[in-house]
mmCIF file of C-alpha atoms and ligand atoms in Angstrom:
data_model
loop_
_atom_site.group_PDB
_atom_site.id
_atom_site.type_symbol
_atom_site.label_atom_id
_atom_site.label_comp_id
_atom_site.label_asym_id
_atom_site.label_seq_id
_atom_site.Cartn_x
_atom_site.Cartn_y
_atom_site.Cartn_z
ATOM 1 C CA UNK A 1 0.000 0.000 0.000
ATOM 2 C CA UNK A 2 1.005 3.573 -0.523
ATOM 3 C CA UNK A 3 2.797 5.372 2.269
ATOM 4 C CA UNK A 4 0.496 7.069 4.758
ATOM 5 C CA UNK A 5 2.933 9.399 6.531
ATOM 6 C CA UNK A 6 1.356 12.792 7.039
ATOM 7 C CA UNK A 7 4.488 14.830 7.774
ATOM 8 C CA UNK A 8 7.670 15.603 5.856
ATOM 9 C CA UNK A 9 8.487 17.787 2.908
ATOM 10 C CA UNK A 10 6.599 15.503 0.507
ATOM 11 C CA UNK A 11 3.507 14.956 2.669
ATOM 12 C CA UNK A 12 0.430 14.823 0.453
ATOM 13 C CA UNK A 13 2.547 14.319 -2.691
ATOM 14 C CA UNK A 14 2.019 11.382 -4.988
ATOM 15 C CA UNK A 15 5.196 9.947 -6.519
ATOM 16 C CA UNK A 16 5.899 7.219 -9.060
ATOM 17 C CA UNK A 17 9.367 5.821 -9.650
ATOM 18 C CA UNK A 18 9.785 3.780 -12.820
ATOM 19 C CA UNK A 19 12.395 1.133 -11.977
ATOM 20 C CA UNK A 20 12.636 1.316 -8.193
ATOM 21 C CA UNK A 21 13.485 -2.155 -6.922
ATOM 22 C CA UNK A 22 17.263 -1.795 -6.602
ATOM 23 C CA UNK A 23 20.172 0.643 -6.634
ATOM 24 C CA UNK A 24 19.529 4.325 -7.226
ATOM 25 C CA UNK A 25 15.793 3.795 -7.773
ATOM 26 C CA UNK A 26 15.405 2.023 -4.437
ATOM 27 C CA UNK A 27 17.292 4.843 -2.697
ATOM 28 C CA UNK A 28 14.863 7.338 -4.262
ATOM 29 C CA UNK A 29 11.887 5.242 -3.096
ATOM 30 C CA UNK A 30 13.284 5.231 0.462
ATOM 31 C CA UNK A 31 14.039 8.948 0.481
ATOM 32 C CA UNK A 32 10.671 10.125 -0.873
ATOM 33 C CA UNK A 33 8.707 7.707 1.331
ATOM 34 C CA UNK A 34 10.701 8.739 4.412
ATOM 35 C CA UNK A 35 9.867 12.377 3.708
ATOM 36 C CA UNK A 36 6.151 11.684 3.517
ATOM 37 C CA UNK A 37 5.312 11.050 -0.155
ATOM 38 C CA UNK A 38 2.816 8.428 -1.212
ATOM 39 C CA UNK A 39 5.162 6.319 -3.337
ATOM 40 C CA UNK A 40 4.582 3.677 -5.995
ATOM 41 C CA UNK A 41 7.407 2.091 -7.939
ATOM 42 C CA UNK A 42 7.764 -0.366 -10.775
ATOM 43 C CA UNK A 43 10.105 -3.288 -11.205
ATOM 44 C CA UNK A 44 10.612 -5.957 -13.849
ATOM 45 C CA UNK A 45 12.861 -8.805 -12.700
ATOM 46 C CA UNK A 46 13.613 -8.259 -9.005
ATOM 47 C CA UNK A 47 10.410 -9.368 -7.336
ATOM 48 C CA UNK A 48 11.929 -10.327 -3.976
ATOM 49 C CA UNK A 49 13.797 -7.017 -3.702
ATOM 50 C CA UNK A 50 10.678 -5.093 -4.729
ATOM 51 C CA UNK A 51 8.511 -6.837 -2.149
ATOM 52 C CA UNK A 52 11.084 -6.302 0.596
ATOM 53 C CA UNK A 53 11.370 -2.607 -0.285
ATOM 54 C CA UNK A 54 7.585 -2.219 -0.289
ATOM 55 C CA UNK A 55 7.375 -3.845 3.143
ATOM 56 C CA UNK A 56 10.204 -1.648 4.455
ATOM 57 C CA UNK A 57 8.900 1.671 3.156
ATOM 58 C CA UNK A 58 5.138 1.301 2.769
ATOM 59 C CA UNK A 59 5.514 2.040 -0.954
ATOM 60 C CA UNK A 60 3.453 0.189 -3.533
ATOM 61 C CA UNK A 61 5.378 -2.196 -5.839
ATOM 62 C CA UNK A 62 4.007 -2.698 -9.358
ATOM 63 C CA UNK A 63 5.410 -5.244 -11.787
ATOM 64 C CA UNK A 64 5.787 -3.566 -15.187
ATOM 65 C CA UNK A 65 8.455 -4.009 -17.872
ATOM 66 C CA UNK A 66 9.808 -0.620 -18.932
ATOM 67 C CA UNK A 67 10.677 -2.052 -22.347
ATOM 68 C CA UNK A 68 6.941 -2.333 -23.017
ATOM 69 C CA UNK A 69 5.690 1.097 -24.081
ATOM 70 C CA UNK A 70 2.015 0.304 -23.559
ATOM 71 C CA UNK A 71 2.671 -1.114 -20.081
ATOM 72 C CA UNK A 72 4.638 1.971 -19.051
ATOM 73 C CA UNK A 73 1.947 4.320 -20.289
ATOM 74 C CA UNK A 74 -0.709 2.299 -18.485
ATOM 75 C CA UNK A 75 1.138 2.253 -15.160
ATOM 76 C CA UNK A 76 1.580 6.034 -15.295
ATOM 77 C CA UNK A 77 -2.034 6.583 -16.337
ATOM 78 C CA UNK A 78 -3.370 4.345 -13.576
ATOM 79 C CA UNK A 79 -1.664 6.409 -10.854
ATOM 80 C CA UNK A 80 -3.741 9.453 -11.828
ATOM 81 C CA UNK A 81 -2.495 12.980 -11.121
ATOM 82 C CA UNK A 82 1.100 12.664 -9.981
ATOM 83 C CA UNK A 83 3.214 15.271 -8.225
ATOM 84 C CA UNK A 84 6.549 13.535 -8.895
ATOM 85 C CA UNK A 85 7.649 11.156 -11.653
ATOM 86 C CA UNK A 86 11.163 9.741 -11.453
ATOM 87 C CA UNK A 87 12.225 7.712 -14.478
ATOM 88 C CA UNK A 88 15.152 5.612 -13.255
ATOM 89 C CA UNK A 89 14.867 2.289 -15.127
ATOM 90 C CA UNK A 90 18.029 1.666 -17.050
ATOM 91 C CA UNK A 91 20.462 -0.937 -18.233
ATOM 92 C CA UNK A 92 23.931 -0.874 -19.676
ATOM 93 C CA UNK A 93 24.754 -2.907 -22.766
ATOM 94 C CA UNK A 94 28.391 -2.229 -23.592
ATOM 95 C CA UNK A 95 31.128 -3.639 -25.755
ATOM 96 C CA UNK A 96 32.242 -3.570 -29.353
ATOM 97 C CA UNK A 97 29.325 -2.182 -31.364
ATOM 98 C CA UNK A 98 30.338 -4.369 -34.303
ATOM 99 C CA UNK A 99 29.762 -7.462 -32.169
ATOM 100 C CA UNK A 100 26.727 -6.433 -30.133
ATOM 101 C CA UNK A 101 23.299 -7.930 -30.838
ATOM 102 C CA UNK A 102 21.030 -5.341 -32.422
ATOM 103 C CA UNK A 103 18.045 -6.572 -30.381
ATOM 104 C CA UNK A 104 19.927 -6.074 -27.110
ATOM 105 C CA UNK A 105 20.811 -2.514 -28.106
ATOM 106 C CA UNK A 106 17.213 -1.827 -29.116
ATOM 107 C CA UNK A 107 15.911 -3.140 -25.801
ATOM 108 C CA UNK A 108 18.274 -0.802 -23.952
ATOM 109 C CA UNK A 109 17.078 2.110 -26.070
ATOM 110 C CA UNK A 110 13.479 1.152 -25.266
ATOM 111 C CA UNK A 111 14.099 0.951 -21.501
ATOM 112 C CA UNK A 112 16.509 3.871 -21.080
ATOM 113 C CA UNK A 113 15.058 6.350 -23.569
ATOM 114 C CA UNK A 114 11.883 5.505 -25.488
ATOM 115 C CA UNK A 115 9.780 4.674 -22.444
ATOM 116 C CA UNK A 116 11.215 7.622 -20.539
ATOM 117 C CA UNK A 117 9.674 9.903 -23.157
ATOM 118 C CA UNK A 118 6.297 8.166 -23.120
ATOM 119 C CA UNK A 119 6.195 8.006 -19.305
ATOM 120 C CA UNK A 120 6.986 11.717 -19.043
ATOM 121 C CA UNK A 121 4.365 12.690 -21.614
ATOM 122 C CA UNK A 122 1.732 10.482 -20.004
ATOM 123 C CA UNK A 123 2.537 11.938 -16.580
ATOM 124 C CA UNK A 124 2.333 15.435 -18.042
ATOM 125 C CA UNK A 125 -1.239 14.850 -19.239
ATOM 126 C CA UNK A 126 -2.662 14.987 -15.747
ATOM 127 C CA UNK A 127 0.197 16.025 -13.474
ATOM 128 C CA UNK A 128 -0.642 18.492 -10.742
ATOM 129 C CA UNK A 129 0.452 22.129 -11.036
ATOM 130 C CA UNK A 130 4.049 22.441 -9.859
ATOM 131 C CA UNK A 131 4.789 18.790 -10.616
ATOM 132 C CA UNK A 132 8.267 17.369 -11.051
ATOM 133 C CA UNK A 133 9.585 15.073 -13.766
ATOM 134 C CA UNK A 134 13.092 13.796 -13.084
ATOM 135 C CA UNK A 135 15.002 11.392 -15.282
ATOM 136 C CA UNK A 136 18.142 9.541 -14.267
ATOM 137 C CA UNK A 137 20.625 10.134 -17.051
ATOM 138 C CA UNK A 138 24.382 9.705 -16.775
ATOM 139 C CA UNK A 139 27.624 11.614 -17.098
ATOM 140 C CA UNK A 140 27.925 9.559 -20.282
ATOM 141 C CA UNK A 141 25.234 11.828 -21.727
ATOM 142 C CA UNK A 142 27.971 14.491 -21.747
ATOM 143 C CA UNK A 143 31.142 12.495 -22.067
ATOM 144 C CA UNK A 144 32.073 8.974 -23.224
ATOM 145 C CA UNK A 145 35.749 8.566 -22.336
ATOM 146 C CA UNK A 146 36.076 4.834 -23.080
ATOM 147 C CA UNK A 147 35.232 2.552 -25.992
ATOM 148 C CA UNK A 148 32.170 0.354 -26.012
ATOM 149 C CA UNK A 149 29.622 2.796 -24.633
ATOM 150 C CA UNK A 150 28.180 4.424 -27.743
ATOM 151 C CA UNK A 151 24.677 3.000 -27.532
ATOM 152 C CA UNK A 152 24.404 3.640 -23.771
ATOM 153 C CA UNK A 153 25.638 7.206 -24.282
ATOM 154 C CA UNK A 154 23.066 7.811 -26.987
ATOM 155 C CA UNK A 155 20.265 6.869 -24.585
ATOM 156 C CA UNK A 156 21.572 9.246 -21.940
ATOM 157 C CA UNK A 157 22.192 12.190 -24.247
ATOM 158 C CA UNK A 158 18.718 11.599 -25.701
ATOM 159 C CA UNK A 159 17.269 12.334 -22.262
ATOM 160 C CA UNK A 160 18.921 15.753 -22.345
ATOM 161 C CA UNK A 161 17.078 16.950 -25.435
ATOM 162 C CA UNK A 162 13.871 15.453 -24.115
ATOM 163 C CA UNK A 163 14.140 17.341 -20.834
ATOM 164 C CA UNK A 164 14.850 20.632 -22.581
ATOM 165 C CA UNK A 165 11.858 20.220 -24.857
ATOM 166 C CA UNK A 166 9.374 18.971 -22.269
ATOM 167 C CA UNK A 167 10.407 21.762 -19.907
ATOM 168 C CA UNK A 168 9.053 24.144 -22.558
ATOM 169 C CA UNK A 169 5.917 22.072 -23.121
ATOM 170 C CA UNK A 170 4.942 21.807 -19.448
ATOM 171 C CA UNK A 171 6.403 25.011 -18.009
ATOM 172 C CA UNK A 172 3.152 26.978 -18.165
ATOM 173 C CA UNK A 173 1.766 24.672 -15.458
ATOM 174 C CA UNK A 174 4.820 25.079 -13.254
ATOM 175 C CA UNK A 175 5.954 21.533 -14.020
ATOM 176 C CA UNK A 176 9.731 21.133 -14.082
ATOM 177 C CA UNK A 177 11.641 18.562 -16.125
ATOM 178 C CA UNK A 178 15.222 17.725 -15.192
ATOM 179 C CA UNK A 179 17.914 15.104 -15.651
ATOM 180 C CA UNK A 180 20.133 13.884 -12.802
ATOM 181 C CA UNK A 181 23.429 12.643 -14.251
ATOM 182 C CA UNK A 182 25.336 10.341 -11.908
ATOM 183 C CA UNK A 183 28.899 9.284 -12.390
ATOM 184 C CA UNK A 184 30.056 5.912 -11.033
ATOM 185 C CA UNK A 185 27.586 4.923 -8.316
ATOM 186 C CA UNK A 186 27.816 1.820 -6.153
ATOM 187 C CA UNK A 187 25.000 -0.444 -7.366
ATOM 188 C CA UNK A 188 24.602 -3.871 -8.961
ATOM 189 C CA UNK A 189 25.163 -2.165 -12.334
ATOM 190 C CA UNK A 190 28.505 -0.687 -11.269
ATOM 191 C CA UNK A 191 29.813 -2.116 -7.971
ATOM 192 C CA UNK A 192 32.381 0.008 -6.139
ATOM 193 C CA UNK A 193 34.682 -3.045 -5.980
ATOM 194 C CA UNK A 194 33.949 -4.259 -9.518
ATOM 195 C CA UNK A 195 36.436 -4.910 -12.353
ATOM 196 C CA UNK A 196 35.854 -1.416 -13.837
ATOM 197 C CA UNK A 197 36.781 0.313 -10.556
ATOM 198 C CA UNK A 198 40.333 1.430 -11.369
ATOM 199 C CA UNK A 199 39.463 2.598 -14.880
ATOM 200 C CA UNK A 200 36.431 4.529 -13.550
ATOM 201 C CA UNK A 201 38.346 6.103 -10.688
ATOM 202 C CA UNK A 202 41.112 7.260 -13.028
ATOM 203 C CA UNK A 203 38.621 9.812 -14.429
ATOM 204 C CA UNK A 204 37.504 11.114 -11.016
ATOM 205 C CA UNK A 205 38.637 14.036 -8.868
ATOM 206 C CA UNK A 206 36.968 12.420 -5.826
ATOM 207 C CA UNK A 207 38.236 8.878 -6.232
ATOM 208 C CA UNK A 208 35.310 6.842 -5.034
ATOM 209 C CA UNK A 209 31.914 5.739 -6.288
ATOM 210 C CA UNK A 210 28.926 7.791 -5.155
ATOM 211 C CA UNK A 211 26.379 6.063 -2.963
ATOM 212 C CA UNK A 212 22.804 5.642 -4.203
ATOM 213 C CA UNK A 213 21.698 7.795 -1.250
ATOM 214 C CA UNK A 214 23.849 10.698 -2.477
ATOM 215 C CA UNK A 215 22.127 10.541 -5.862
ATOM 216 C CA UNK A 216 18.717 10.261 -4.178
ATOM 217 C CA UNK A 217 19.535 13.436 -2.254
ATOM 218 C CA UNK A 218 19.875 15.355 -5.510
ATOM 219 C CA UNK A 219 16.597 13.878 -6.757
ATOM 220 C CA UNK A 220 14.886 14.928 -3.518
ATOM 221 C CA UNK A 221 16.187 18.478 -3.883
ATOM 222 C CA UNK A 222 14.885 18.738 -7.451
ATOM 223 C CA UNK A 223 11.548 17.240 -6.363
ATOM 224 C CA UNK A 224 11.274 19.637 -3.432
ATOM 225 C CA UNK A 225 9.830 23.103 -2.899
ATOM 226 C CA UNK A 226 13.111 25.027 -3.398
ATOM 227 C CA UNK A 227 13.573 23.806 -6.979
ATOM 228 C CA UNK A 228 10.517 25.380 -8.607
ATOM 229 C CA UNK A 229 12.447 27.354 -11.242
ATOM 230 C CA UNK A 230 15.037 24.695 -12.045
ATOM 231 C CA UNK A 231 13.964 23.137 -15.322
ATOM 232 C CA UNK A 232 15.244 21.869 -18.643
ATOM 233 C CA UNK A 233 18.593 21.316 -16.977
ATOM 234 C CA UNK A 234 21.168 18.583 -16.394
ATOM 235 C CA UNK A 235 22.408 18.028 -12.829
ATOM 236 C CA UNK A 236 25.677 16.173 -12.677
ATOM 237 C CA UNK A 237 26.787 14.300 -9.554
ATOM 238 C CA UNK A 238 29.937 12.567 -10.688
ATOM 239 C CA UNK A 239 32.970 13.043 -8.417
ATOM 240 C CA UNK A 240 34.484 15.268 -11.093
ATOM 241 C CA UNK A 241 34.268 12.695 -13.900
ATOM 242 C CA UNK A 242 33.543 15.477 -16.359
ATOM 243 C CA UNK A 243 35.743 18.173 -14.803
HETATM 244 N N1 NAP B 301 25.402 2.898 -11.198
HETATM 245 C C1 NAP B 301 26.013 3.810 -11.962
HETATM 246 O O1 NAP B 301 27.257 3.952 -11.933
HETATM 247 C C2 NAP B 301 25.204 4.722 -12.827
HETATM 248 C C3 NAP B 301 25.862 5.834 -13.376
HETATM 249 C C4 NAP B 301 25.151 6.704 -14.189
HETATM 250 C C5 NAP B 301 23.817 6.470 -14.432
HETATM 251 N N2 NAP B 301 23.198 5.391 -13.896
HETATM 252 C C6 NAP B 301 21.762 5.209 -14.204
HETATM 253 O O2 NAP B 301 21.027 5.135 -13.018
HETATM 254 C C7 NAP B 301 19.863 4.338 -13.221
HETATM 255 C C8 NAP B 301 19.799 3.260 -12.149
HETATM 256 O O3 NAP B 301 20.969 2.462 -12.258
HETATM 257 P P1 NAP B 301 21.504 1.536 -11.086
HETATM 258 O O4 NAP B 301 22.968 1.686 -11.069
HETATM 259 O O5 NAP B 301 20.735 1.742 -9.846
HETATM 260 O O6 NAP B 301 21.202 0.100 -11.746
HETATM 261 P P2 NAP B 301 20.766 -1.290 -11.134
HETATM 262 O O7 NAP B 301 21.365 -1.467 -9.803
HETATM 263 O O8 NAP B 301 21.062 -2.280 -12.199
HETATM 264 O O9 NAP B 301 19.170 -1.133 -10.993
HETATM 265 C C9 NAP B 301 18.395 -0.899 -12.133
HETATM 266 C C10 NAP B 301 16.956 -0.674 -11.734
HETATM 267 O O10 NAP B 301 16.222 -0.445 -12.945
HETATM 268 C C11 NAP B 301 15.176 -1.393 -13.015
HETATM 269 N N3 NAP B 301 14.938 -1.826 -14.376
HETATM 270 C C12 NAP B 301 15.845 -2.251 -15.299
HETATM 271 N N4 NAP B 301 15.210 -2.659 -16.399
HETATM 272 C C13 NAP B 301 13.886 -2.498 -16.158
HETATM 273 C C14 NAP B 301 12.733 -2.753 -16.917
HETATM 274 N N5 NAP B 301 12.792 -3.270 -18.158
HETATM 275 N N6 NAP B 301 11.524 -2.466 -16.382
HETATM 276 C C15 NAP B 301 11.444 -1.948 -15.135
HETATM 277 N N7 NAP B 301 12.497 -1.700 -14.361
HETATM 278 C C16 NAP B 301 13.715 -1.976 -14.871
HETATM 279 C C17 NAP B 301 15.639 -2.585 -12.197
HETATM 280 O O11 NAP B 301 14.509 -3.327 -11.789
HETATM 281 P P3 NAP B 301 14.443 -4.941 -11.865
HETATM 282 O O12 NAP B 301 15.717 -5.478 -11.330
HETATM 283 O O13 NAP B 301 13.229 -5.262 -11.047
HETATM 284 O O14 NAP B 301 14.246 -5.279 -13.305
HETATM 285 C C18 NAP B 301 16.354 -1.876 -11.040
HETATM 286 O O15 NAP B 301 15.436 -1.470 -10.061
HETATM 287 C C19 NAP B 301 19.972 3.786 -14.642
HETATM 288 O O16 NAP B 301 19.190 4.585 -15.507
HETATM 289 C C20 NAP B 301 21.439 3.928 -14.963
HETATM 290 O O17 NAP B 301 21.681 4.049 -16.346
HETATM 291 C C21 NAP B 301 23.853 4.510 -13.092
#
């Protein structure tokens, strides 16, 4: 069931996180629920993690594959007038583009980019005045300093243009549209002790992975009352990856 807390900065706010069972998405679920929002989140494969997170936070877990455009639109529509949409679902398919399955690349584009657009538009149809749309992009939307990341980078830079355009489309209703761009963040996708650690850290000024909670803090700021004129913008939290 949805969270029933009545105090906190997000009290009375309805939030939906697309892709919230693990990692950064789960940290966002925890943060918004802790600060009083009524939170629903979707998941695709991680049912046990989703159920545990729902039990921990009081958030509602909804199984829905973000690669399925119709399913994403329906899950957004069914939540009614949202105050906060966070599109976090994402996967990384890397490697030599000449040897990568086209279907795998297309699925990543569907999850990371295509459904982000349709979720944001569907949310915008009935979002409350002053609503917040936040997409989790990546520093790789700005910079791709190693080989094998072209298709991932294209999904993340695609979010940038989308946010700029939708900020114009929804601005008259006070709805903001922003992209949070993490650098290396300690999750299943990119473990702090994983094989890519030394290569990743070589690009950083602060030589450690971010925690999911640090990224969720930036999301909470953008979702909160002080961020009402921040829109159409990219917000990088990357340990200096792009410095
Ligand atoms: N970790 C990093 O270093 C890093 C850096 C920059 C940007 N990012 C971005 O941050 C976001 C979250 O990444 P993460 O590191 O937290 O990854 P993660 O630990 O692999 O978690 C990914 C989350 O997305 C959900 N998801 C994936 N495919 C989905 C689908 N088809 N339908 C619904 N949900 C789906 C997963 O749910 P299920 O397991 O239930 O399918 C899971 O909750 C992604 O957009 C990623 O590109 C991450």
